[in-house]
C-alpha cells in the first residue's frame, strides 16, 4: 500500500519527481483537471487546521475528484470512543485515499494497518508533518533553484514544531547544508533528531539563542510558532511565546537573497510589516503546498497523466 507517514519514506529521486509534477501542474493545470475523476479523498482531522485540510481538499477538487471528511474529532464517532483503527477501516470503505491529522504521535501509522487505502500523515502531534515539508521543499526549490549549499536557520519552537523535525530530516540528504538552530533552552530540537539525523549525517550545526546575531549568515530562515497546544503548563507558554519576533529592523540584518519561510499559522513571531518584504515567502509556501499535495495524491493513487 502507498502511504506517506514520514518524509523519509520518499527518496530524493521521488521528491524530485513530485517537484517536477507540481511544476507541470502550475504550468498546465488543464492537463490535470480530470485526473482523479471518480476518486474520493477523505480528510480526517482530529485537530484544527486551515491550510493542510483546505489545501488537500482544493487539491482533490482541482484534480477532478471529490472530498468527504470531518474537521474536528468531536464531530466524528471518536467522540463516542471509537478507535483510530476502526474509524479508518470504516472510512476506507467510502474513500480512495485518506489524509489524517491527529494529536497522538503515531496515529497515522496505526491507521495504515486497517485503512485498506493509502493514508497520508497530515500532522501527528509534535512528531512529523511530511506534506508541509513537501510545501517547504517546493518553496526552497523555486526560491533557490535547488537544495545544496544552504545555511538554514530554524527559529522558535524547535522541540514541538513537527514541521521542523520533518524539514531537518529532508534537508539532511543534500550536500553543503548547515543548520543554525535558534531557540530558547527549553525548546531545543529533540536530542534524537540531533543524534540520529544531524550528527549521523555529519551535518555542521550550531544551537544558539540569538536570532539577530545569526541573521547575516542565513540563506533560509524558517520561523515557527510556539506550539501552545503541546505545553503542559500555560505559564511556560506565556513566558516563551514572544521570545522571537521577526521585524523589519531584524530583516535589515539578513542577506538580500534571504528567503523567510513559516509553515503558518503565525501568532506574533513575524510582524505583519515583514509581509511586504520580497524575501517573505510564507504565503507562496501556502500555495506551493496545494501543488505538492496534488502531485502526492497522483503518486499515491498511481494516476498517470
Ligand atoms: N502549516 C499547517 O499545518 O497549517 P494548518 O495547521 O493550518 O493546517
Tab-separated table of C-alpha atoms and ligand atoms in Angstrom:
chain	number	residue	atom	x	y	z
A	1	UNK	CA	0.000	0.000	0.000
A	2	UNK	CA	1.225	3.510	-0.823
A	3	UNK	CA	1.265	5.698	2.295
A	4	UNK	CA	3.143	8.811	3.404
A	5	UNK	CA	3.747	8.852	7.146
A	6	UNK	CA	7.314	10.183	7.306
A	7	UNK	CA	9.043	12.338	4.695
A	8	UNK	CA	11.982	9.900	4.717
A	9	UNK	CA	9.784	7.295	3.004
A	10	UNK	CA	10.344	9.369	-0.130
A	11	UNK	CA	13.735	9.071	-1.816
A	12	UNK	CA	15.487	12.164	-3.170
A	13	UNK	CA	14.520	10.946	-6.671
A	14	UNK	CA	10.848	10.639	-5.675
A	15	UNK	CA	10.914	14.165	-4.236
A	16	UNK	CA	12.458	15.420	-7.491
A	17	UNK	CA	9.640	13.722	-9.403
A	18	UNK	CA	6.954	15.265	-7.149
A	19	UNK	CA	8.508	18.684	-7.716
A	20	UNK	CA	8.584	18.060	-11.471
A	21	UNK	CA	4.892	17.111	-11.379
A	22	UNK	CA	3.985	20.134	-9.222
A	23	UNK	CA	5.773	22.471	-11.633
A	24	UNK	CA	3.933	20.884	-14.560
A	25	UNK	CA	0.607	21.325	-12.706
A	26	UNK	CA	1.453	25.018	-12.196
A	27	UNK	CA	2.193	25.443	-15.923
A	28	UNK	CA	-0.560	23.194	-17.301
A	29	UNK	CA	-3.447	22.946	-14.815
A	30	UNK	CA	-5.914	21.881	-17.523
A	31	UNK	CA	-3.943	18.666	-18.130
A	32	UNK	CA	-4.787	17.541	-14.591
A	33	UNK	CA	-8.370	18.794	-14.300
A	34	UNK	CA	-9.949	15.314	-14.668
A	35	UNK	CA	-7.025	13.190	-13.465
A	36	UNK	CA	-8.872	11.964	-10.341
A	37	UNK	CA	-12.383	11.895	-11.775
A	38	UNK	CA	-14.446	9.394	-9.767
A	39	UNK	CA	-11.942	9.267	-6.866
A	40	UNK	CA	-12.639	10.420	-3.309
A	41	UNK	CA	-10.287	11.888	-0.717
A	42	UNK	CA	-11.283	11.689	2.963
A	43	UNK	CA	-9.850	14.371	5.244
A	44	UNK	CA	-9.931	13.129	8.852
A	45	UNK	CA	-8.825	15.994	11.068
A	46	UNK	CA	-8.847	15.230	14.782
A	47	UNK	CA	-7.003	18.553	15.334
A	48	UNK	CA	-7.634	22.068	13.966
A	49	UNK	CA	-6.241	23.080	10.586
A	50	UNK	CA	-6.756	25.710	7.923
A	51	UNK	CA	-4.027	25.206	5.317
A	52	UNK	CA	-3.453	21.479	5.374
A	53	UNK	CA	-7.081	20.379	5.281
A	54	UNK	CA	-8.278	23.001	2.832
A	55	UNK	CA	-5.276	22.614	0.530
A	56	UNK	CA	-5.831	18.838	0.418
A	57	UNK	CA	-9.470	19.470	-0.424
A	58	UNK	CA	-8.644	22.125	-3.038
A	59	UNK	CA	-6.004	19.775	-4.467
A	60	UNK	CA	-8.511	16.942	-4.913
A	61	UNK	CA	-11.136	19.251	-6.440
A	62	UNK	CA	-8.557	20.637	-8.898
A	63	UNK	CA	-7.765	17.055	-9.907
A	64	UNK	CA	-11.443	16.469	-10.697
A	65	UNK	CA	-12.086	14.297	-7.624
A	66	UNK	CA	-14.391	14.628	-4.623
A	67	UNK	CA	-13.864	15.120	-0.913
A	68	UNK	CA	-15.528	13.935	2.298
A	69	UNK	CA	-14.461	14.036	5.921
A	70	UNK	CA	-14.583	15.852	9.248
A	71	UNK	CA	-12.679	18.797	10.668
A	72	UNK	CA	-12.881	18.043	14.397
A	73	UNK	CA	-12.762	14.878	16.496
A	74	UNK	CA	-15.975	15.870	18.285
A	75	UNK	CA	-17.951	15.761	15.044
A	76	UNK	CA	-16.963	12.120	14.438
A	77	UNK	CA	-17.636	8.918	16.376
A	78	UNK	CA	-14.214	9.353	18.008
A	79	UNK	CA	-16.256	11.442	20.468
A	80	UNK	CA	-18.108	8.217	21.379
A	81	UNK	CA	-14.850	6.373	21.949
A	82	UNK	CA	-14.258	4.816	18.530
A	83	UNK	CA	-10.608	3.876	17.914
A	84	UNK	CA	-8.481	5.285	15.102
A	85	UNK	CA	-8.184	1.768	13.666
A	86	UNK	CA	-11.974	1.347	13.434
A	87	UNK	CA	-12.513	4.891	12.158
A	88	UNK	CA	-10.137	4.482	9.226
A	89	UNK	CA	-11.345	0.949	8.483
A	90	UNK	CA	-14.795	2.482	8.090
A	91	UNK	CA	-13.630	5.445	6.021
A	92	UNK	CA	-11.621	3.113	3.795
A	93	UNK	CA	-14.993	1.681	2.679
A	94	UNK	CA	-16.026	5.124	1.383
A	95	UNK	CA	-12.846	6.817	0.124
A	96	UNK	CA	-9.901	6.005	-2.158
A	97	UNK	CA	-7.308	7.880	-0.092
A	98	UNK	CA	-7.176	9.372	3.427
A	99	UNK	CA	-5.368	12.464	4.769
A	100	UNK	CA	-5.335	12.367	8.552
A	101	UNK	CA	-4.234	14.761	11.311
A	102	UNK	CA	-4.185	13.539	14.900
A	103	UNK	CA	-2.786	14.888	18.188
A	104	UNK	CA	-1.259	11.487	19.055
A	105	UNK	CA	2.157	10.763	17.572
A	106	UNK	CA	1.998	7.585	15.507
A	107	UNK	CA	-1.789	7.641	14.964
A	108	UNK	CA	-1.490	7.880	11.132
A	109	UNK	CA	0.905	4.916	11.182
A	110	UNK	CA	-1.661	2.921	13.157
A	111	UNK	CA	-4.252	3.972	10.559
A	112	UNK	CA	-2.243	2.401	7.730
A	113	UNK	CA	-2.823	-1.055	9.262
A	114	UNK	CA	-6.589	-1.071	8.812
A	115	UNK	CA	-7.430	1.620	6.247
A	116	UNK	CA	-7.113	-0.555	3.139
A	117	UNK	CA	-6.431	2.632	1.118
A	118	UNK	CA	-3.414	4.995	1.085
A	119	UNK	CA	-3.011	7.107	4.241
A	120	UNK	CA	-1.221	10.466	4.345
A	121	UNK	CA	0.019	11.871	7.640
A	122	UNK	CA	-1.285	15.445	7.759
A	123	UNK	CA	0.477	16.070	11.097
A	124	UNK	CA	0.773	13.799	14.158
A	125	UNK	CA	1.326	15.534	17.496
A	126	UNK	CA	4.797	17.053	17.788
A	127	UNK	CA	6.231	14.324	15.562
A	128	UNK	CA	6.045	14.779	11.770
A	129	UNK	CA	4.273	16.772	9.074
A	130	UNK	CA	5.568	15.390	5.774
A	131	UNK	CA	3.243	17.251	3.416
A	132	UNK	CA	4.234	20.575	4.990
A	133	UNK	CA	7.793	19.548	4.187
A	134	UNK	CA	6.780	18.970	0.571
A	135	UNK	CA	5.426	22.544	0.532
A	136	UNK	CA	8.668	23.774	2.122
A	137	UNK	CA	10.786	21.884	-0.415
A	138	UNK	CA	8.943	23.254	-3.433
A	139	UNK	CA	9.295	26.752	-1.958
A	140	UNK	CA	13.038	26.305	-1.405
A	141	UNK	CA	13.397	24.865	-4.919
A	142	UNK	CA	11.536	27.777	-6.515
A	143	UNK	CA	13.384	30.409	-4.471
A	144	UNK	CA	16.886	28.922	-4.541
A	145	UNK	CA	16.876	26.732	-7.656
A	146	UNK	CA	17.943	23.629	-5.686
A	147	UNK	CA	18.725	22.216	-2.264
A	148	UNK	CA	22.515	22.258	-1.975
A	149	UNK	CA	24.923	24.642	-0.199
A	150	UNK	CA	22.363	26.361	2.002
A	151	UNK	CA	22.674	27.643	5.571
A	152	UNK	CA	19.265	27.114	7.095
A	153	UNK	CA	18.206	28.852	10.302
A	154	UNK	CA	15.303	27.256	12.153
A	155	UNK	CA	13.911	29.573	14.794
A	156	UNK	CA	11.365	29.297	17.605
A	157	UNK	CA	9.784	26.148	18.957
A	158	UNK	CA	12.159	23.501	17.682
A	159	UNK	CA	11.019	20.986	20.301
A	160	UNK	CA	7.325	20.658	19.490
A	161	UNK	CA	7.411	22.025	15.913
A	162	UNK	CA	6.731	18.915	13.840
A	163	UNK	CA	7.387	20.787	10.601
A	164	UNK	CA	10.925	21.493	11.829
A	165	UNK	CA	11.580	17.807	12.511
A	166	UNK	CA	10.410	16.731	9.053
A	167	UNK	CA	12.335	19.532	7.295
A	168	UNK	CA	15.607	18.716	9.086
A	169	UNK	CA	15.276	15.077	8.001
A	170	UNK	CA	14.504	16.010	4.402
A	171	UNK	CA	17.330	18.559	4.048
A	172	UNK	CA	19.876	16.277	5.718
A	173	UNK	CA	20.213	14.366	2.430
A	174	UNK	CA	21.595	17.274	0.397
A	175	UNK	CA	25.232	18.414	0.073
A	176	UNK	CA	26.574	21.568	1.698
A	177	UNK	CA	23.732	22.017	4.210
A	178	UNK	CA	24.359	23.759	7.553
A	179	UNK	CA	21.763	24.181	10.288
A	180	UNK	CA	21.589	27.096	12.723
A	181	UNK	CA	19.107	26.038	15.417
A	182	UNK	CA	17.794	29.159	17.141
A	183	UNK	CA	15.635	28.533	20.205
A	184	UNK	CA	15.330	29.062	23.939
A	185	UNK	CA	16.928	26.304	26.041
A	186	UNK	CA	13.515	24.748	26.794
A	187	UNK	CA	12.526	24.466	23.107
A	188	UNK	CA	15.660	22.950	21.556
A	189	UNK	CA	15.500	20.303	18.819
A	190	UNK	CA	14.931	16.876	20.478
A	191	UNK	CA	18.165	15.004	21.156
A	192	UNK	CA	17.139	12.039	18.992
A	193	UNK	CA	16.971	14.287	15.923
A	194	UNK	CA	20.375	15.825	16.693
A	195	UNK	CA	21.994	12.387	17.072
A	196	UNK	CA	20.030	10.267	14.586
A	197	UNK	CA	19.715	12.793	11.775
A	198	UNK	CA	22.096	15.760	12.030
A	199	UNK	CA	25.171	14.166	13.623
A	200	UNK	CA	24.682	10.837	11.853
A	201	UNK	CA	24.901	12.659	8.501
A	202	UNK	CA	27.894	14.784	9.633
A	203	UNK	CA	25.956	17.989	9.044
A	204	UNK	CA	27.515	21.111	10.593
A	205	UNK	CA	25.124	22.717	13.098
A	206	UNK	CA	25.005	25.266	15.888
A	207	UNK	CA	22.484	25.571	18.707
A	208	UNK	CA	22.144	29.271	19.553
A	209	UNK	CA	19.692	31.618	21.255
A	210	UNK	CA	20.141	34.911	19.356
A	211	UNK	CA	18.250	35.492	16.102
A	212	UNK	CA	19.878	38.896	15.479
A	213	UNK	CA	23.465	37.625	15.773
A	214	UNK	CA	22.821	34.803	13.329
A	215	UNK	CA	20.693	36.573	10.712
A	216	UNK	CA	23.631	37.651	8.469
A	217	UNK	CA	24.770	34.087	7.750
A	218	UNK	CA	21.405	32.611	6.729
A	219	UNK	CA	20.186	31.683	3.239
A	220	UNK	CA	16.854	30.485	4.626
A	221	UNK	CA	15.148	31.500	7.853
A	222	UNK	CA	12.391	29.075	8.875
A	223	UNK	CA	10.337	30.764	11.597
A	224	UNK	CA	7.941	28.754	13.754
A	225	UNK	CA	5.129	29.385	16.208
A	226	UNK	CA	5.486	28.366	19.847
A	227	UNK	CA	3.068	25.426	19.998
A	228	UNK	CA	0.708	26.371	22.812
A	229	UNK	CA	-1.340	23.175	22.390
A	230	UNK	CA	1.675	20.984	23.247
A	231	UNK	CA	2.622	22.749	26.523
A	232	UNK	CA	1.683	21.151	29.833
A	233	UNK	CA	1.925	24.472	31.628
A	234	UNK	CA	0.335	27.759	30.471
A	235	UNK	CA	2.848	29.840	32.465
A	236	UNK	CA	5.735	28.328	30.460
A	237	UNK	CA	3.937	29.082	27.200
A	238	UNK	CA	3.328	32.709	28.207
A	239	UNK	CA	6.972	33.117	29.218
A	240	UNK	CA	8.315	31.711	25.930
A	241	UNK	CA	5.765	32.699	23.294
A	242	UNK	CA	7.322	36.031	22.280
A	243	UNK	CA	10.978	35.032	22.532
A	244	UNK	CA	11.465	35.717	18.803
A	245	UNK	CA	9.618	38.315	16.776
A	246	UNK	CA	10.876	38.951	13.239
A	247	UNK	CA	10.542	42.656	12.449
A	248	UNK	CA	11.647	44.881	9.543
A	249	UNK	CA	14.618	46.011	11.673
A	250	UNK	CA	15.808	42.436	12.080
A	251	UNK	CA	15.253	41.793	8.354
A	252	UNK	CA	17.843	44.542	7.686
A	253	UNK	CA	20.442	42.181	9.196
A	254	UNK	CA	19.664	39.443	6.632
A	255	UNK	CA	21.151	38.860	3.177
A	256	UNK	CA	19.397	40.345	0.149
A	257	UNK	CA	18.960	36.756	-1.030
A	258	UNK	CA	17.457	35.523	2.272
A	259	UNK	CA	14.187	33.577	1.997
A	260	UNK	CA	11.893	33.653	5.038
A	261	UNK	CA	9.613	30.644	5.403
A	262	UNK	CA	6.999	29.819	8.048
A	263	UNK	CA	4.572	26.874	7.941
A	264	UNK	CA	1.854	29.160	9.392
A	265	UNK	CA	-0.314	29.874	11.283
A	266	UNK	CA	1.734	32.681	12.804
A	267	UNK	CA	0.821	34.319	16.055
A	268	UNK	CA	3.353	37.051	16.906
A	269	UNK	CA	6.613	35.672	15.600
A	270	UNK	CA	6.601	37.537	12.274
A	271	UNK	CA	5.418	41.121	12.275
A	272	UNK	CA	2.859	41.792	9.510
A	273	UNK	CA	5.173	44.635	8.460
A	274	UNK	CA	7.550	41.946	7.122
A	275	UNK	CA	4.902	40.613	4.712
A	276	UNK	CA	5.715	43.199	2.046
A	277	UNK	CA	9.425	42.375	2.081
A	278	UNK	CA	10.207	40.468	-1.157
A	279	UNK	CA	12.155	37.957	0.945
A	280	UNK	CA	8.959	36.884	2.779
A	281	UNK	CA	7.944	33.583	1.159
A	282	UNK	CA	5.377	32.169	3.587
A	283	UNK	CA	2.279	32.894	1.538
A	284	UNK	CA	3.959	31.481	-1.586
A	285	UNK	CA	4.623	28.427	0.601
A	286	UNK	CA	0.867	28.091	1.252
A	287	UNK	CA	0.150	27.881	-2.479
A	288	UNK	CA	3.088	25.555	-3.106
A	289	UNK	CA	1.533	23.211	-0.536
A	290	UNK	CA	-1.538	22.751	-2.696
A	291	UNK	CA	0.512	21.876	-5.785
A	292	UNK	CA	2.669	19.371	-3.922
A	293	UNK	CA	-0.414	17.751	-2.371
A	294	UNK	CA	-1.866	17.419	-5.887
A	295	UNK	CA	1.351	15.741	-7.023
A	296	UNK	CA	1.319	13.457	-3.973
A	297	UNK	CA	-2.313	12.380	-4.460
A	298	UNK	CA	-1.497	11.448	-8.072
A	299	UNK	CA	1.525	9.440	-6.959
A	300	UNK	CA	-0.243	7.546	-4.160
A	301	UNK	CA	-3.264	6.777	-6.335
A	302	UNK	CA	-0.890	5.752	-9.144
A	303	UNK	CA	-2.633	8.045	-11.600
A	304	UNK	CA	-0.602	8.691	-14.764
A	305	UNK	CA	-1.282	11.940	-16.623
B	1	LIG	N1	1.009	24.542	8.269
B	1	LIG	C1	-0.091	23.937	8.757
B	1	LIG	O1	-0.086	22.744	9.064
B	1	LIG	O2	-1.163	24.769	8.891
B	1	LIG	P1	-2.604	24.303	9.419
B	1	LIG	O3	-2.425	23.921	10.873
B	1	LIG	O4	-3.495	25.491	9.227
B	1	LIG	O5	-3.028	23.126	8.621
